[in-house]
Amino acid sequence: MKYDKIIKWLLAILFVVGVILSVYGFIVGWPKNGNGMPPLSEQNCVPVDVILWGAYIFTVVTILAVAFGVVVIGGINNPKSLIKLLIGLVAIVVLVGGAWMLAPGTPAIGYTGEPKSDFMLKLTDATLILTYLMCGASILALVAGWIISATRK
């Protein structure tokens, strides 16, 4: 079965919806903050809210498309790929769990705003650890790719 036409039409529809939401925001106007304007929480933020809801919908559509494409179609075409998918999911859970265990959750030095909960502090630290880890892994993959491609020529 070929899904090329379905994917092309879905991408075109998502693109058009994104353009419409962006144009709507520019026509209605974006909320401003500063120089006598009230804070964003007290302004009419309809364009921003529409864009955010559009992003949430795009995220859900993307997750559903990946889940359908990888699990259902991949499982039908190659049932052994589901084992590889399960191994990948376990690796992701181990990475996130390891980052969570390593995250100290200490308050930010010099932060003068309202206090944050311990969970938010730990979540922020874990996210930073994962970001640093993925940045380092991507740099390592780039360097390894360059070395491998240079030695194969």
PDB file of N, CA and C in Angstrom, residues 17-26 30 45-58:
ATOM      1  N   VAL A  17      -3.126  25.259   7.414  1.00  0.00           N
ATOM      2  CA  VAL A  17      -3.656  25.646   8.727  1.00  0.00           C
ATOM      3  C   VAL A  17      -2.639  26.500   9.476  1.00  0.00           C
ATOM      4  N   GLY A  18      -1.363  26.135   9.427  1.00  0.00           N
ATOM      5  CA  GLY A  18      -0.333  26.933  10.078  1.00  0.00           C
ATOM      6  C   GLY A  18      -0.226  28.330   9.498  1.00  0.00           C
ATOM      7  N   VAL A  19      -0.300  28.440   8.186  1.00  0.00           N
ATOM      8  CA  VAL A  19      -0.248  29.761   7.541  1.00  0.00           C
ATOM      9  C   VAL A  19      -1.466  30.585   7.937  1.00  0.00           C
ATOM     10  N   ILE A  20      -2.640  29.963   7.949  1.00  0.00           N
ATOM     11  CA  ILE A  20      -3.860  30.689   8.326  1.00  0.00           C
ATOM     12  C   ILE A  20      -3.759  31.201   9.761  1.00  0.00           C
ATOM     13  N   LEU A  21      -3.269  30.355  10.683  1.00  0.00           N
ATOM     14  CA  LEU A  21      -3.133  30.799  12.074  1.00  0.00           C
ATOM     15  C   LEU A  21      -2.124  31.933  12.198  1.00  0.00           C
ATOM     16  N   SER A  22      -1.032  31.871  11.458  1.00  0.00           N
ATOM     17  CA  SER A  22      -0.025  32.939  11.517  1.00  0.00           C
ATOM     18  C   SER A  22      -0.574  34.240  10.951  1.00  0.00           C
ATOM     19  N   VAL A  23      -1.256  34.163   9.815  1.00  0.00           N
ATOM     20  CA  VAL A  23      -1.837  35.362   9.213  1.00  0.00           C
ATOM     21  C   VAL A  23      -2.881  35.957  10.146  1.00  0.00           C
ATOM     22  N   TYR A  24      -3.693  35.108  10.782  1.00  0.00           N
ATOM     23  CA  TYR A  24      -4.675  35.586  11.746  1.00  0.00           C
ATOM     24  C   TYR A  24      -4.001  36.382  12.870  1.00  0.00           C
ATOM     25  N   GLY A  25      -2.891  35.861  13.365  1.00  0.00           N
ATOM     26  CA  GLY A  25      -2.175  36.567  14.426  1.00  0.00           C
ATOM     27  C   GLY A  25      -1.670  37.922  13.984  1.00  0.00           C
ATOM     28  N   PHE A  26      -1.186  38.032  12.755  1.00  0.00           N
ATOM     29  CA  PHE A  26      -0.691  39.314  12.273  1.00  0.00           C
ATOM     30  C   PHE A  26      -1.819  40.280  11.960  1.00  0.00           C
ATOM     31  N   TRP A  30      -0.550  41.116  17.709  1.00  0.00           N
ATOM     32  CA  TRP A  30       0.033  40.368  18.816  1.00  0.00           C
ATOM     33  C   TRP A  30       0.024  41.228  20.064  1.00  0.00           C
ATOM     34  N   CYS A  45      -5.092  37.984  24.647  1.00  0.00           N
ATOM     35  CA  CYS A  45      -4.044  37.222  23.971  1.00  0.00           C
ATOM     36  C   CYS A  45      -4.626  36.193  23.012  1.00  0.00           C
ATOM     37  N   VAL A  46      -5.730  36.524  22.356  1.00  0.00           N
ATOM     38  CA  VAL A  46      -6.393  35.556  21.486  1.00  0.00           C
ATOM     39  C   VAL A  46      -5.457  35.051  20.387  1.00  0.00           C
ATOM     40  N   PRO A  47      -4.699  35.904  19.665  1.00  0.00           N
ATOM     41  CA  PRO A  47      -3.832  35.366  18.609  1.00  0.00           C
ATOM     42  C   PRO A  47      -2.784  34.392  19.155  1.00  0.00           C
ATOM     43  N   VAL A  48      -2.197  34.724  20.281  1.00  0.00           N
ATOM     44  CA  VAL A  48      -1.188  33.848  20.867  1.00  0.00           C
ATOM     45  C   VAL A  48      -1.822  32.539  21.316  1.00  0.00           C
ATOM     46  N   ASP A  49      -3.000  32.627  21.917  1.00  0.00           N
ATOM     47  CA  ASP A  49      -3.687  31.410  22.342  1.00  0.00           C
ATOM     48  C   ASP A  49      -4.033  30.517  21.151  1.00  0.00           C
ATOM     49  N   VAL A  50      -4.457  31.124  20.052  1.00  0.00           N
ATOM     50  CA  VAL A  50      -4.795  30.342  18.860  1.00  0.00           C
ATOM     51  C   VAL A  50      -3.552  29.656  18.315  1.00  0.00           C
ATOM     52  N   ILE A  51      -2.444  30.373  18.254  1.00  0.00           N
ATOM     53  CA  ILE A  51      -1.186  29.778  17.769  1.00  0.00           C
ATOM     54  C   ILE A  51      -0.756  28.647  18.697  1.00  0.00           C
ATOM     55  N   LEU A  52      -0.852  28.846  20.014  1.00  0.00           N
ATOM     56  CA  LEU A  52      -0.460  27.786  20.952  1.00  0.00           C
ATOM     57  C   LEU A  52      -1.350  26.559  20.799  1.00  0.00           C
ATOM     58  N   TRP A  53      -2.657  26.767  20.675  1.00  0.00           N
ATOM     59  CA  TRP A  53      -3.547  25.621  20.485  1.00  0.00           C
ATOM     60  C   TRP A  53      -3.261  24.938  19.158  1.00  0.00           C
ATOM     61  N   GLY A  54      -2.933  25.707  18.144  1.00  0.00           N
ATOM     62  CA  GLY A  54      -2.532  25.112  16.869  1.00  0.00           C
ATOM     63  C   GLY A  54      -1.282  24.260  17.021  1.00  0.00           C
ATOM     64  N   ALA A  55      -0.321  24.752  17.805  1.00  0.00           N
ATOM     65  CA  ALA A  55       0.900  23.972  18.048  1.00  0.00           C
ATOM     66  C   ALA A  55       0.591  22.703  18.825  1.00  0.00           C
ATOM     67  N   TYR A  56      -0.315  22.794  19.790  1.00  0.00           N
ATOM     68  CA  TYR A  56      -0.702  21.597  20.544  1.00  0.00           C
ATOM     69  C   TYR A  56      -1.354  20.567  19.609  1.00  0.00           C
ATOM     70  N   ILE A  57      -2.228  21.035  18.742  1.00  0.00           N
ATOM     71  CA  ILE A  57      -2.900  20.131  17.804  1.00  0.00           C
ATOM     72  C   ILE A  57      -1.898  19.509  16.850  1.00  0.00           C
ATOM     73  N   PHE A  58      -0.948  20.325  16.339  1.00  0.00           N
ATOM     74  CA  PHE A  58       0.087  19.791  15.454  1.00  0.00           C
ATOM     75  C   PHE A  58       0.911  18.728  16.172  1.00  0.00           C
TER      76      PHE A  58
END
